[in-house]
Amino acid sequence: MSRVTIAPEEDRLTAQIAFAVEIDKLKRVIRRNLLMDGSRRENDAEHSWYVGMLALVFAEHAPPGADIQRVIAMLLVHDLVEIDAGDTFIYDPVAVAAQAQAERTAAERIFALLPADQAASMRELWEEFEARETPEARFAKALDRFAPILANHNTEGGTWPLFRVTASQVKEKVRLIEEGSPSLGAYAMELVELSVARGHLSE
Amino acid sequence: MSRVTIAPEEDRLTAQIAFAVEIDKLKRVIRRNLLMDGSRRENDAEHSWYVGMLALVFAEHAPPGADIQRVIAMLLVHDLVEIDAGDTFIYDPVAVAAQAQAERTAAERIFALLPADQAASMRELWEEFEARETPEARFAKALDRFAPILANHNTEGGTWPLFRVTASQVKEKVRLIEEGSPSLGAYAMELVELSVARGHLSE
């Protein structure tokens, strides 16, 4: 007897596989900042791994009671919308404004590849990250901002001089770090000051 | 009054930062398999992100009761030792045997950059993954083996013909997938058969 209907669980697996194939593209979305040896620009997938690792490493710098596992899940998915919307340079205010709608459209398409329940919960993680209202999202965003500062500090300014970014612009981003983690914010501020003192970041 | 001792919490942060700087190197460890568009070989950092995402996506295919958060943490750290030991081609038995000691030496150095408590718990995650005795480790290893099969299947055989890998060799790896997830194992076996039928993998 031939099968005439697809078993629901087979349907789910097919959808999950389609999503798994799709998200491989995140490895080809290129960010502005460099690897710590300055050899090349970083892609979104390796960046997402890196900030997930930072959540494990700096867990004790999270707001009290923050669920680190949720922070990690949030960081793994936080850039998926860039498969369609591309990476935005955070120091370009025009691009940042246009990006919001593009990311929303991307979220509609990409998460919808999953079975409906998973699409909803993954989209929820992304929206929570973007809204930055929960302690988890604030900490996740802090790590997302901390990573490029650490990288630029370790590559003689990295992309700061290249894109004429100033210390006051970077310090504005440090404020987002402070809101998610006072101790990492203070440390980031030290790195910025040190980069200025060394001539790797202009005032 | 000048400070003569380093506050313990400052010491911890310094160690965590040193580790964070070190692990950036994982982005430069290149694996055998290709991205799903065949454009280039994959690095360990983006691979680690990818399998972490697979854990989220395929959570319902894990052994009953497996802690998915622990699976994800395990997958984020599972390749860190390759910063020193390099990636090993899993179809090269001589290299695989030599690799075990190199990875152990790497683990000694890399995890020890962290404060002792964190070094111990991260090393534990890695050893649990390698031992493949817990349901979490078995599922993590299944995903680690599933990813390249999915990639090769989607790139007309990808690195299989390139490195003269045969279907029976791949099927041996599929057995590891089955042990961590019968449903993903069955699906991987279908992909292997399909790749053979299409002439992308030799018998």
Coordinates of C-alpha atoms in Angstrom, one line a residue:
Chain A
M1 CA 0.0 0.0 0.0
S2 CA 1.4 3.4 -1.0
R3 CA 1.5 6.1 1.6
V4 CA -0.9 9.0 0.7
T5 CA -0.3 11.3 3.6
I6 CA 2.9 12.6 5.2
A7 CA 3.1 11.7 8.8
P8 CA 3.1 14.9 10.9
E9 CA 6.5 14.0 12.5
E10 CA 8.0 13.5 9.1
D11 CA 6.7 16.9 8.1
R12 CA 8.3 18.5 11.1
L13 CA 11.7 16.9 10.4
T14 CA 11.5 18.1 6.8
A15 CA 10.8 21.7 8.0
Q16 CA 13.7 21.4 10.5
I17 CA 16.1 20.2 7.8
A18 CA 15.0 23.0 5.5
F19 CA 15.8 25.5 8.3
A20 CA 19.2 23.8 9.0
V21 CA 20.2 24.1 5.4
E22 CA 19.1 27.7 5.2
I23 CA 21.0 28.9 8.3
D24 CA 24.3 27.7 6.9
K25 CA 24.2 30.9 4.9
L26 CA 25.0 32.9 8.1
K27 CA 28.6 31.8 7.6
R28 CA 28.7 34.0 4.5
V29 CA 27.4 37.2 6.1
I30 CA 30.5 39.3 6.7
R31 CA 30.8 41.8 9.6
R32 CA 33.0 44.9 9.8
N33 CA 35.3 43.8 12.5
L34 CA 38.4 41.7 12.2
L35 CA 39.6 38.5 13.8
M36 CA 42.0 39.2 16.7
D37 CA 45.0 38.5 14.5
G38 CA 43.8 41.1 12.0
S39 CA 43.9 38.5 9.2
R40 CA 40.4 38.9 7.8
R41 CA 36.9 40.2 8.6
E42 CA 34.7 38.0 10.7
N43 CA 31.5 36.3 9.6
D44 CA 28.2 36.3 11.6
A45 CA 28.3 32.5 12.3
E46 CA 31.7 32.5 14.0
H47 CA 30.8 35.8 15.8
S48 CA 27.6 34.1 17.1
W49 CA 29.7 31.2 18.4
Y50 CA 32.1 33.6 20.0
V51 CA 29.5 35.6 21.9
G52 CA 27.9 32.3 23.0
M53 CA 31.3 31.4 24.5
L54 CA 31.5 34.8 26.1
A55 CA 28.2 34.1 27.9
L56 CA 29.7 30.9 29.4
V57 CA 32.9 32.6 30.3
F58 CA 31.5 35.8 31.8
A59 CA 28.3 34.3 33.3
E60 CA 29.2 35.7 36.7
H61 CA 29.1 39.2 35.3
A62 CA 25.5 38.9 34.2
P63 CA 22.6 40.6 36.1
P64 CA 21.7 38.6 39.3
G65 CA 19.2 35.8 38.4
A66 CA 19.7 36.0 34.7
D67 CA 19.2 32.7 32.9
I68 CA 22.5 32.1 31.1
Q69 CA 21.1 29.3 29.0
R70 CA 18.6 31.7 27.6
V71 CA 21.3 34.2 27.0
I72 CA 23.2 31.6 25.0
A73 CA 20.2 30.6 22.9
M74 CA 19.5 34.3 22.2
L75 CA 23.0 34.8 21.1
L76 CA 23.0 31.8 18.8
V77 CA 20.0 33.1 16.9
H78 CA 20.5 36.9 17.3
D79 CA 22.0 37.4 13.8
L80 CA 20.0 35.0 11.8
V81 CA 17.9 37.8 10.2
E82 CA 21.1 39.1 8.7
I83 CA 21.0 36.2 6.2
D84 CA 18.5 38.4 4.3
A85 CA 19.1 41.8 5.8
G86 CA 22.9 41.8 5.9
D87 CA 25.2 43.2 8.6
T88 CA 24.8 46.8 9.5
F89 CA 27.7 49.0 10.6
I90 CA 26.5 50.2 14.1
Y91 CA 28.2 53.6 13.6
D92 CA 26.1 54.4 10.5
P93 CA 22.8 55.9 11.8
V94 CA 21.1 55.9 8.4
A95 CA 21.8 52.3 7.8
V96 CA 20.7 51.3 11.3
A97 CA 17.3 53.0 10.8
A98 CA 16.7 51.3 7.5
Q99 CA 17.8 47.9 8.9
A100 CA 14.9 47.5 11.4
Q101 CA 12.3 46.9 8.7
A102 CA 14.6 44.7 6.6
E103 CA 15.3 42.5 9.7
R104 CA 11.6 42.2 10.5
T105 CA 10.9 41.0 6.9
A106 CA 13.8 38.6 7.2
A107 CA 12.5 37.2 10.5
E108 CA 9.1 36.6 8.8
R109 CA 10.7 34.4 6.1
I110 CA 13.5 32.6 8.0
F111 CA 11.9 31.5 11.2
A112 CA 8.8 30.5 9.3
L113 CA 10.8 27.6 7.7
L114 CA 10.5 25.9 11.1
P115 CA 7.5 24.1 12.4
A116 CA 5.1 26.8 13.8
D117 CA 5.9 26.2 17.5
Q118 CA 9.6 26.4 17.0
A119 CA 9.3 29.4 14.6
A120 CA 7.4 31.2 17.4
S121 CA 9.9 30.4 20.2
M122 CA 12.9 31.2 18.1
R123 CA 11.4 34.5 16.9
E124 CA 10.6 35.3 20.5
L125 CA 14.3 34.9 21.4
W126 CA 15.3 37.3 18.6
E127 CA 12.6 39.9 19.6
E128 CA 13.6 39.6 23.2
F129 CA 17.2 40.3 22.2
E130 CA 16.3 43.3 20.1
A131 CA 13.9 44.8 22.8
R132 CA 16.7 44.6 25.4
E133 CA 14.1 44.7 28.2
T134 CA 14.9 41.5 30.1
P135 CA 18.1 41.0 32.1
E136 CA 19.0 38.2 29.7
A137 CA 18.6 40.4 26.6
R138 CA 20.6 43.2 28.2
F139 CA 23.4 40.9 29.1
A140 CA 23.3 39.3 25.6
K141 CA 23.5 42.7 24.0
A142 CA 26.4 43.7 26.3
L143 CA 28.4 40.7 25.1
D144 CA 27.5 41.5 21.5
R145 CA 29.0 45.0 22.0
F146 CA 31.9 43.8 24.1
A147 CA 33.3 41.4 21.5
P148 CA 34.2 44.0 18.8
I149 CA 35.8 46.3 21.4
L150 CA 38.0 43.5 22.7
A151 CA 38.9 42.6 19.1
N152 CA 39.6 46.2 18.1
H153 CA 41.7 46.8 21.2
N154 CA 43.7 43.7 20.4
T155 CA 44.3 44.7 16.8
E156 CA 45.8 48.2 17.3
G157 CA 42.3 49.8 16.8
G158 CA 41.3 47.4 14.1
T159 CA 38.4 48.8 12.2
W160 CA 38.1 52.0 14.3
P161 CA 40.7 54.1 12.4
L162 CA 39.6 52.4 9.2
F163 CA 36.1 53.7 9.5
R164 CA 37.1 56.9 11.4
V165 CA 35.2 55.9 14.5
T166 CA 35.9 58.2 17.5
A167 CA 36.2 57.4 21.2
S168 CA 33.0 59.3 22.0
Q169 CA 31.1 57.0 19.5
V170 CA 32.6 53.9 21.1
K171 CA 31.8 55.2 24.6
E172 CA 28.2 55.4 23.6
K173 CA 28.2 51.7 22.8
V174 CA 30.0 51.1 26.1
R175 CA 26.9 52.5 27.8
L176 CA 25.0 49.5 26.4
I177 CA 27.5 47.2 27.9
E178 CA 27.2 48.9 31.3
E179 CA 23.5 48.4 31.3
G180 CA 23.9 44.7 30.8
S181 CA 27.0 44.3 33.0
P182 CA 28.5 47.0 35.1
S183 CA 31.8 45.1 35.5
L184 CA 32.2 44.4 31.8
G185 CA 31.2 48.0 31.0
A186 CA 33.9 49.3 33.3
Y187 CA 36.5 47.0 31.7
A188 CA 35.4 48.0 28.2
M189 CA 35.8 51.7 29.2
E190 CA 39.3 50.9 30.3
L191 CA 40.1 49.3 27.0
V192 CA 38.7 52.4 25.1
E193 CA 40.8 54.8 27.2
L194 CA 43.9 52.6 26.7
S195 CA 43.3 52.5 22.9
V196 CA 43.1 56.3 22.9
A197 CA 46.3 56.6 25.0
R198 CA 48.1 54.3 22.5
G199 CA 46.9 56.3 19.5
H200 CA 44.7 53.5 18.2
L201 CA 41.4 55.4 18.6
S202 CA 41.0 59.2 18.1
E203 CA 39.2 61.3 20.7
Chain B
M1 CA 48.2 54.5 49.0
S2 CA 49.3 52.2 46.2
R3 CA 47.6 48.9 45.8
V4 CA 50.0 46.0 46.5
T5 CA 47.7 43.0 45.9
I6 CA 45.4 42.3 43.0
A7 CA 41.8 41.9 44.1
P8 CA 40.7 38.3 43.6
E9 CA 37.8 39.4 41.4
E10 CA 40.1 41.5 39.2
D11 CA 42.4 38.5 38.9
R12 CA 39.4 36.4 37.7
L13 CA 38.4 38.9 35.1
T14 CA 42.0 39.1 33.8
A15 CA 42.0 35.3 33.4
Q16 CA 38.6 35.3 31.7
I17 CA 39.8 38.0 29.3
A18 CA 43.0 36.0 28.4
F19 CA 40.8 33.0 27.6
A20 CA 38.4 35.1 25.5
V21 CA 41.3 36.5 23.5
E22 CA 42.8 33.0 23.1
I23 CA 39.7 31.2 21.8
D24 CA 39.3 33.7 19.0
K25 CA 41.9 31.5 17.3
L26 CA 39.3 28.8 16.7
K27 CA 38.0 30.9 13.8
R28 CA 41.3 30.1 12.1
V29 CA 41.2 26.3 12.5
I30 CA 40.0 24.9 9.1
R31 CA 37.9 21.8 8.8
R32 CA 37.7 19.5 5.8
N33 CA 34.1 20.0 4.9
L34 CA 32.7 22.8 2.8
L35 CA 30.0 25.4 3.4
M36 CA 26.7 24.3 1.9
D37 CA 27.2 26.5 -1.2
G38 CA 30.6 24.8 -1.7
S39 CA 32.4 28.2 -1.7
R40 CA 35.0 27.4 0.8
R41 CA 36.1 25.1 3.7
E42 CA 34.5 25.7 7.0
N43 CA 36.3 26.8 10.2
D44 CA 35.8 25.3 13.7
A45 CA 34.2 28.4 15.2
E46 CA 31.4 28.6 12.6
H47 CA 31.0 24.8 12.8
S48 CA 30.6 25.1 16.6
W49 CA 27.9 27.7 16.2
Y50 CA 26.2 25.6 13.6
V51 CA 26.0 22.4 15.7
G52 CA 24.8 24.5 18.7
M53 CA 21.9 25.7 16.5
L54 CA 21.2 22.1 15.4
A55 CA 20.8 21.2 19.1
L56 CA 18.1 23.9 19.4
V57 CA 16.4 22.9 16.2
F58 CA 16.5 19.1 16.7
A59 CA 16.0 19.1 20.5
E60 CA 13.0 16.8 20.1
H61 CA 15.2 14.2 18.5
A62 CA 17.5 14.0 21.6
P63 CA 17.3 11.0 24.0
P64 CA 14.4 11.4 26.5
G65 CA 15.4 13.6 29.4
A66 CA 18.6 14.9 27.8
D67 CA 19.5 18.4 29.0
I68 CA 19.7 20.4 25.8
Q69 CA 21.3 23.4 27.5
R70 CA 24.2 21.1 28.5
V71 CA 24.3 19.7 24.9
I72 CA 24.7 23.3 23.6
A73 CA 27.4 24.2 26.1
M74 CA 29.2 21.0 25.2
L75 CA 29.0 21.8 21.5
L76 CA 30.3 25.3 22.0
V77 CA 33.5 24.1 23.7
H78 CA 33.9 20.7 21.9
D79 CA 36.5 21.9 19.4
L80 CA 38.5 24.3 21.5
V81 CA 41.4 21.9 21.9
E82 CA 41.9 22.1 18.1
I83 CA 43.4 25.5 18.6
D84 CA 46.5 23.6 19.4
A85 CA 45.8 20.2 18.1
G86 CA 44.3 21.1 14.7
D87 CA 41.4 19.5 13.0
T88 CA 41.6 15.7 12.2
F89 CA 40.1 14.1 9.2
I90 CA 37.8 11.5 10.7
Y91 CA 38.4 9.1 7.9
D92 CA 42.2 9.0 8.6
P93 CA 42.6 6.4 11.3
V94 CA 46.3 7.1 11.9
A95 CA 45.7 10.8 12.4
V96 CA 42.7 10.0 14.7
A97 CA 44.9 7.9 16.9
A98 CA 47.7 10.5 17.2
Q99 CA 45.1 13.2 17.8
A100 CA 43.9 12.0 21.2
Q101 CA 47.2 12.8 23.0
A102 CA 47.6 16.1 21.2
E103 CA 44.1 17.1 22.3
R104 CA 44.7 16.2 25.9
T105 CA 47.8 18.4 25.9
A106 CA 45.9 21.2 24.3
A107 CA 43.1 20.9 26.9
E108 CA 45.8 21.2 29.7
R109 CA 47.0 24.5 28.3
I110 CA 43.8 26.2 27.0
F111 CA 41.3 25.5 29.8
A112 CA 43.9 26.4 32.4
L113 CA 43.8 30.0 31.2
L114 CA 40.5 30.3 33.0
P115 CA 40.0 30.6 36.8
A116 CA 40.4 27.1 38.2
D117 CA 36.7 26.5 38.9
Q118 CA 35.7 27.4 35.3
A119 CA 38.7 25.6 33.9
A120 CA 37.5 22.4 35.6
S121 CA 33.9 22.8 34.5
M122 CA 34.7 23.5 30.9
R123 CA 37.2 20.7 30.7
E124 CA 34.5 18.5 32.2
L125 CA 32.2 19.4 29.3
W126 CA 34.9 18.5 26.8
E127 CA 35.7 15.2 28.4
E128 CA 32.0 14.3 28.7
F129 CA 31.7 15.0 25.0
E130 CA 34.7 12.9 24.1
A131 CA 33.6 10.0 26.4
R132 CA 30.2 9.8 24.8
E133 CA 28.7 8.1 27.8
T134 CA 25.9 10.4 28.8
P135 CA 22.8 11.0 26.7
E136 CA 23.8 14.6 26.3
A137 CA 27.3 13.7 24.9
R138 CA 25.8 11.0 22.6
F139 CA 23.3 13.6 21.2
A140 CA 26.0 16.2 20.9
K141 CA 28.3 13.8 19.0
A142 CA 25.4 12.8 16.8
L143 CA 24.9 16.4 15.7
D144 CA 28.6 16.8 15.2
R145 CA 28.5 13.9 12.8
F146 CA 25.2 14.8 11.2
A147 CA 26.3 18.3 10.1
P148 CA 29.0 17.2 7.6
I149 CA 26.7 14.6 6.1
L150 CA 24.0 17.2 5.6
A151 CA 26.6 19.5 4.0
N152 CA 28.1 16.9 1.7
H153 CA 24.7 15.8 0.7
N154 CA 23.8 19.3 -0.3
T155 CA 27.1 19.9 -2.2
E156 CA 26.9 16.9 -4.6
G157 CA 29.0 14.9 -2.3
G158 CA 31.2 17.8 -1.2
T159 CA 34.4 16.4 0.3
W160 CA 33.5 12.7 -0.1
P161 CA 34.7 12.2 -3.7
L162 CA 37.5 14.7 -3.1
F163 CA 39.0 12.5 -0.3
R164 CA 37.8 9.2 -1.8
V165 CA 35.5 8.4 1.1
T166 CA 33.1 5.5 0.5
A167 CA 29.5 4.9 1.5
S168 CA 30.5 2.1 4.0
Q169 CA 32.9 4.5 5.7
V170 CA 30.1 7.1 6.0
K171 CA 27.7 4.5 7.2
E172 CA 30.0 3.7 10.1
K173 CA 29.7 7.4 11.2
V174 CA 26.0 7.2 10.8
R175 CA 26.0 4.5 13.5
L176 CA 27.3 7.2 15.9
I177 CA 24.3 9.4 14.9
E178 CA 21.9 6.5 15.5
E179 CA 23.3 6.0 19.0
G180 CA 22.5 9.6 19.9
S181 CA 19.3 10.0 17.9
P182 CA 17.6 7.1 16.1
S183 CA 15.4 9.5 14.0
L184 CA 18.4 11.6 12.9
G185 CA 20.4 8.4 12.3
A186 CA 17.6 7.1 10.0
Y187 CA 17.5 10.4 8.2
A188 CA 21.2 10.5 7.7
M189 CA 21.1 7.0 6.3
E190 CA 18.6 8.1 3.8
L191 CA 20.8 11.0 2.8
V192 CA 23.8 8.6 2.3
E193 CA 21.7 6.2 0.2
L194 CA 20.4 9.1 -1.9
S195 CA 24.0 10.4 -2.4
V196 CA 25.0 6.9 -3.6
A197 CA 22.0 6.8 -6.0
R198 CA 22.9 10.2 -7.4
G199 CA 26.5 9.1 -7.9
H200 CA 27.9 11.6 -5.4
L201 CA 29.3 8.9 -3.1
S202 CA 30.8 5.6 -4.2
E203 CA 29.8 2.3 -2.7

